[in-house]
GROMACS .gro file of C-alpha atoms in nm:
model
  191
    1MET     CA    1   1.133  -3.597   0.538
    2ASN     CA    2   1.300  -3.879   0.345
    3LEU     CA    3   1.548  -4.041   0.583
    4THR     CA    4   1.650  -4.309   0.337
    5CYS     CA    5   1.901  -4.078   0.173
    6PRO     CA    6   2.162  -3.942   0.418
    7LEU     CA    7   2.291  -3.700   0.152
    8LEU     CA    8   1.968  -3.504   0.173
    9LEU     CA    9   2.041  -3.442   0.539
   10LEU     CA   10   2.395  -3.329   0.467
   11ARG     CA   11   2.309  -3.088   0.185
   12PRO     CA   12   2.211  -2.789   0.413
   13LEU     CA   13   2.522  -2.846   0.624
   14LEU     CA   14   2.746  -2.848   0.314
   15ARG     CA   15   2.589  -2.525   0.191
   16LEU     CA   16   2.661  -2.357   0.525
   17LEU     CA   17   3.021  -2.477   0.521
   18LEU     CA   18   3.075  -2.349   0.166
   19LEU     CA   19   2.924  -2.011   0.256
   20ALA     CA   20   3.146  -1.982   0.564
   21ALA     CA   21   3.456  -2.069   0.361
   22ALA     CA   22   3.369  -1.810   0.095
   23LEU     CA   23   3.321  -1.538   0.356
   24ALA     CA   24   3.651  -1.623   0.524
   25ALA     CA   25   3.854  -1.626   0.201
   26PRO     CA   26   4.078  -1.320   0.143
   27GLY     CA   27   3.956  -1.077  -0.121
   28LEU     CA   28   3.598  -1.197  -0.109
   29ALA     CA   29   3.287  -1.081   0.072
   30GLY     CA   30   3.377  -0.945   0.412
   31ALA     CA   31   3.726  -0.838   0.305
   32ARG     CA   32   3.851  -0.517   0.456
   33GLY     CA   33   3.910  -0.216   0.240
   34PHE     CA   34   4.246  -0.048   0.211
   35GLN     CA   35   4.405   0.271   0.088
   36GLY     CA   36   4.697   0.287  -0.144
   37GLU     CA   37   4.867   0.448  -0.441
   38VAL     CA   38   4.779   0.363  -0.800
   39THR     CA   39   5.103   0.242  -0.960
   40HIS     CA   40   4.970   0.142  -1.304
   41VAL     CA   41   4.654   0.175  -1.512
   42THR     CA   42   4.612  -0.122  -1.746
   43ASP     CA   43   4.295  -0.010  -1.922
   44GLY     CA   44   3.974   0.180  -1.853
   45ASP     CA   45   3.858  -0.052  -1.575
   46SER     CA   46   4.175  -0.218  -1.442
   47LEU     CA   47   4.455  -0.077  -1.229
   48TRP     CA   48   4.725  -0.171  -0.980
   49VAL     CA   49   4.724  -0.034  -0.625
   50ARG     CA   50   5.013  -0.054  -0.375
   51PRO     CA   51   4.861  -0.070  -0.024
   52GLU     CA   52   4.974   0.201   0.219
   53ALA     CA   53   5.031  -0.074   0.476
   54GLY     CA   54   5.302  -0.214   0.247
   55GLY     CA   55   5.343  -0.506   0.016
   56THR     CA   56   5.329  -0.549  -0.357
   57PRO     CA   57   5.074  -0.372  -0.577
   58ARG     CA   58   4.744  -0.554  -0.618
   59ALA     CA   59   4.555  -0.593  -0.945
   60VAL     CA   60   4.210  -0.435  -0.915
   61ARG     CA   61   3.915  -0.443  -1.156
   62LEU     CA   62   3.654  -0.173  -1.106
   63GLN     CA   63   3.328  -0.344  -1.018
   64GLY     CA   64   3.008  -0.240  -1.189
   65ILE     CA   65   3.154  -0.107  -1.514
   66ASP     CA   66   3.291  -0.236  -1.842
   67ALA     CA   67   3.531  -0.012  -2.034
   68PRO     CA   68   3.631  -0.065  -2.398
   69GLU     CA   69   3.914  -0.307  -2.469
   70ILE     CA   70   4.247  -0.130  -2.524
   71CYS     CA   71   4.249  -0.216  -2.897
   72GLN     CA   72   3.881  -0.128  -2.934
   73PRO     CA   73   3.769   0.219  -3.044
   74PHE     CA   74   3.782   0.453  -2.743
   75GLY     CA   75   3.984   0.199  -2.538
   76ARG     CA   76   4.295   0.413  -2.512
   77GLU     CA   77   4.091   0.722  -2.430
   78ALA     CA   78   3.922   0.536  -2.143
   79ARG     CA   79   4.258   0.417  -2.009
   80ASP     CA   80   4.412   0.762  -2.042
   81ALA     CA   81   4.119   0.928  -1.863
   82LEU     CA   82   4.148   0.686  -1.569
   83ALA     CA   83   4.527   0.732  -1.559
   84ALA     CA   84   4.495   1.113  -1.563
   85ARG     CA   85   4.253   1.091  -1.271
   86VAL     CA   86   4.435   0.844  -1.043
   87LEU     CA   87   4.787   0.743  -1.154
   88HIS     CA   88   5.034   0.798  -0.865
   89ARG     CA   89   4.747   0.918  -0.645
   90ARG     CA   90   4.586   0.780  -0.333
   91VAL     CA   91   4.267   0.575  -0.365
   92THR     CA   92   4.042   0.373  -0.135
   93VAL     CA   93   3.968   0.015  -0.241
   94GLN     CA   94   3.661  -0.174  -0.114
   95PRO     CA   95   3.701  -0.536  -0.235
   96ARG     CA   96   3.382  -0.731  -0.310
   97ALA     CA   97   3.514  -1.049  -0.477
   98ARG     CA   98   3.779  -1.182  -0.714
   99ASP     CA   99   3.739  -1.230  -1.088
  100ARG     CA  100   3.856  -1.529  -1.290
  101TYR     CA  101   4.200  -1.367  -1.329
  102GLU     CA  102   4.232  -1.335  -0.949
  103ARG     CA  103   4.205  -0.955  -0.961
  104LEU     CA  104   4.016  -0.790  -0.679
  105LEU     CA  105   3.671  -0.680  -0.794
  106ALA     CA  106   3.623  -0.360  -0.601
  107ARG     CA  107   3.461  -0.024  -0.566
  108VAL     CA  108   3.743   0.229  -0.582
  109SER     CA  109   3.721   0.592  -0.487
  110ALA     CA  110   3.955   0.887  -0.529
  111GLY     CA  111   3.861   1.157  -0.285
  112SER     CA  112   3.481   1.177  -0.297
  113ASP     CA  113   3.458   1.029  -0.649
  114ASP     CA  114   3.351   0.669  -0.700
  115LEU     CA  115   3.572   0.589  -1.002
  116GLY     CA  116   3.314   0.361  -1.167
  117GLY     CA  117   3.050   0.634  -1.159
  118TRP     CA  118   3.304   0.895  -1.263
  119LEU     CA  119   3.404   0.696  -1.575
  120VAL     CA  120   3.047   0.609  -1.676
  121ALA     CA  121   2.922   0.968  -1.625
  122ARG     CA  122   3.189   1.093  -1.868
  123GLY     CA  123   3.118   0.827  -2.130
  124TYR     CA  124   3.436   0.622  -2.079
  125ALA     CA  125   3.258   0.299  -1.974
  126TRP     CA  126   2.927   0.118  -1.959
  127SER     CA  127   2.736   0.056  -1.640
  128ASP     CA  128   2.758  -0.321  -1.622
  129GLY     CA  129   2.480  -0.524  -1.473
  130TYR     CA  130   2.297  -0.846  -1.537
  131ARG     CA  131   1.964  -0.697  -1.436
  132GLY     CA  132   1.847  -0.355  -1.540
  133GLY     CA  133   2.101  -0.089  -1.621
  134GLY     CA  134   2.361  -0.180  -1.360
  135PRO     CA  135   2.481   0.027  -1.065
  136TYR     CA  136   2.556   0.337  -1.273
  137ALA     CA  137   2.247   0.342  -1.497
  138ARG     CA  138   2.169   0.704  -1.410
  139GLN     CA  139   2.523   0.819  -1.497
  140GLN     CA  140   2.511   0.625  -1.825
  141ALA     CA  141   2.177   0.780  -1.920
  142HIS     CA  142   2.329   1.124  -1.861
  143ALA     CA  143   2.638   1.046  -2.073
  144MET     CA  144   2.420   0.910  -2.353
  145ALA     CA  145   2.189   1.212  -2.347
  146GLN     CA  146   2.487   1.449  -2.360
  147ARG     CA  147   2.661   1.234  -2.626
  148LEU     CA  148   2.978   1.212  -2.417
  149GLY     CA  149   3.270   0.983  -2.491
  150LEU     CA  150   3.149   0.647  -2.625
  151TRP     CA  151   2.814   0.801  -2.711
  152HIS     CA  152   2.953   1.089  -2.920
  153GLY     CA  153   2.963   0.921  -3.261
  154GLY     CA  154   2.718   0.638  -3.215
  155GLY     CA  155   2.786   0.272  -3.280
  156ALA     CA  156   2.956   0.202  -2.946
  157GLN     CA  157   3.006  -0.173  -2.900
  158ARG     CA  158   3.011  -0.335  -2.557
  159PRO     CA  159   3.349  -0.497  -2.480
  160ARG     CA  160   3.198  -0.844  -2.428
  161ASP     CA  161   3.044  -0.824  -2.780
  162PHE     CA  162   3.373  -0.695  -2.921
  163ARG     CA  163   3.565  -0.987  -2.764
  164ARG     CA  164   3.309  -1.235  -2.894
  165ARG     CA  165   3.351  -1.105  -3.250
  166HIS     CA  166   3.723  -1.023  -3.257
  167GLY     CA  167   3.898  -1.201  -2.971
  168SER     CA  168   4.126  -1.061  -2.707
  169CYS     CA  169   4.356  -0.759  -2.723
  170THR     CA  170   4.610  -0.922  -2.493
  171PRO     CA  171   4.946  -1.063  -2.602
  172HIS     CA  172   4.946  -1.420  -2.725
  173ARG     CA  173   5.105  -1.670  -2.487
  174GLY     CA  174   5.470  -1.727  -2.567
  175ALA     CA  175   5.501  -1.413  -2.779
  176SER     CA  176   5.637  -1.113  -2.598
  177ARG     CA  177   5.519  -0.836  -2.833
  178ARG     CA  178   5.268  -0.993  -3.071
  179TYR     CA  179   4.907  -0.895  -3.017
  180HIS     CA  180   4.586  -1.016  -3.162
  181CYS     CA  181   4.452  -0.683  -3.278
  182PRO     CA  182   4.135  -0.707  -3.482
  183MET     CA  183   4.123  -0.341  -3.575
  184PRO     CA  184   4.200  -0.255  -3.937
  185ALA     CA  185   4.449   0.022  -3.860
  186PRO     CA  186   4.784  -0.094  -3.714
  187SER     CA  187   4.802   0.225  -3.509
  188THR     CA  188   4.523   0.094  -3.285
  189CYS     CA  189   4.730  -0.206  -3.169
  190PRO     CA  190   4.917  -0.180  -2.839
  191PRO     CA  191   5.288  -0.100  -2.882
   0.00000   0.00000   0.00000
């Protein structure tokens, strides 16, 4: 072991401290699940849940899926399907992490249905994974074979590719009702 560099000795200790801090942080690994009512559905993979224990609604992103952007073809259908299934209903949220927007990344279930699997199986979202087909690969294969939802007409474009080509569907900063909407038909832009 090279004792001439004290930083080499500290590196394992620093890694352990960082791991402990990450596990202790709220909303990350080790966070407790909660039940609550869905108060708003933003799009096909994002919703707001008011915990039964009280407090303000929390922004939640469904982990393991990627639904079309709201201004992307089939985006509104995905949002409306999720809203029809859970809006103003009780769900169970199992947080796993936080995303870059500070939303909880979570597995969410309504009754016995895992919402990510439910959406992918009906063709409203992609199973999202860096390796292989993601956590819902089997459900996606079924939806594709049955030509459900996104897979009905062919040419479905993953949201990350859509954003790369066209930009975001969200309002521009400083403009209350102006949207960047890359779709050719104005009717596809959010109101």
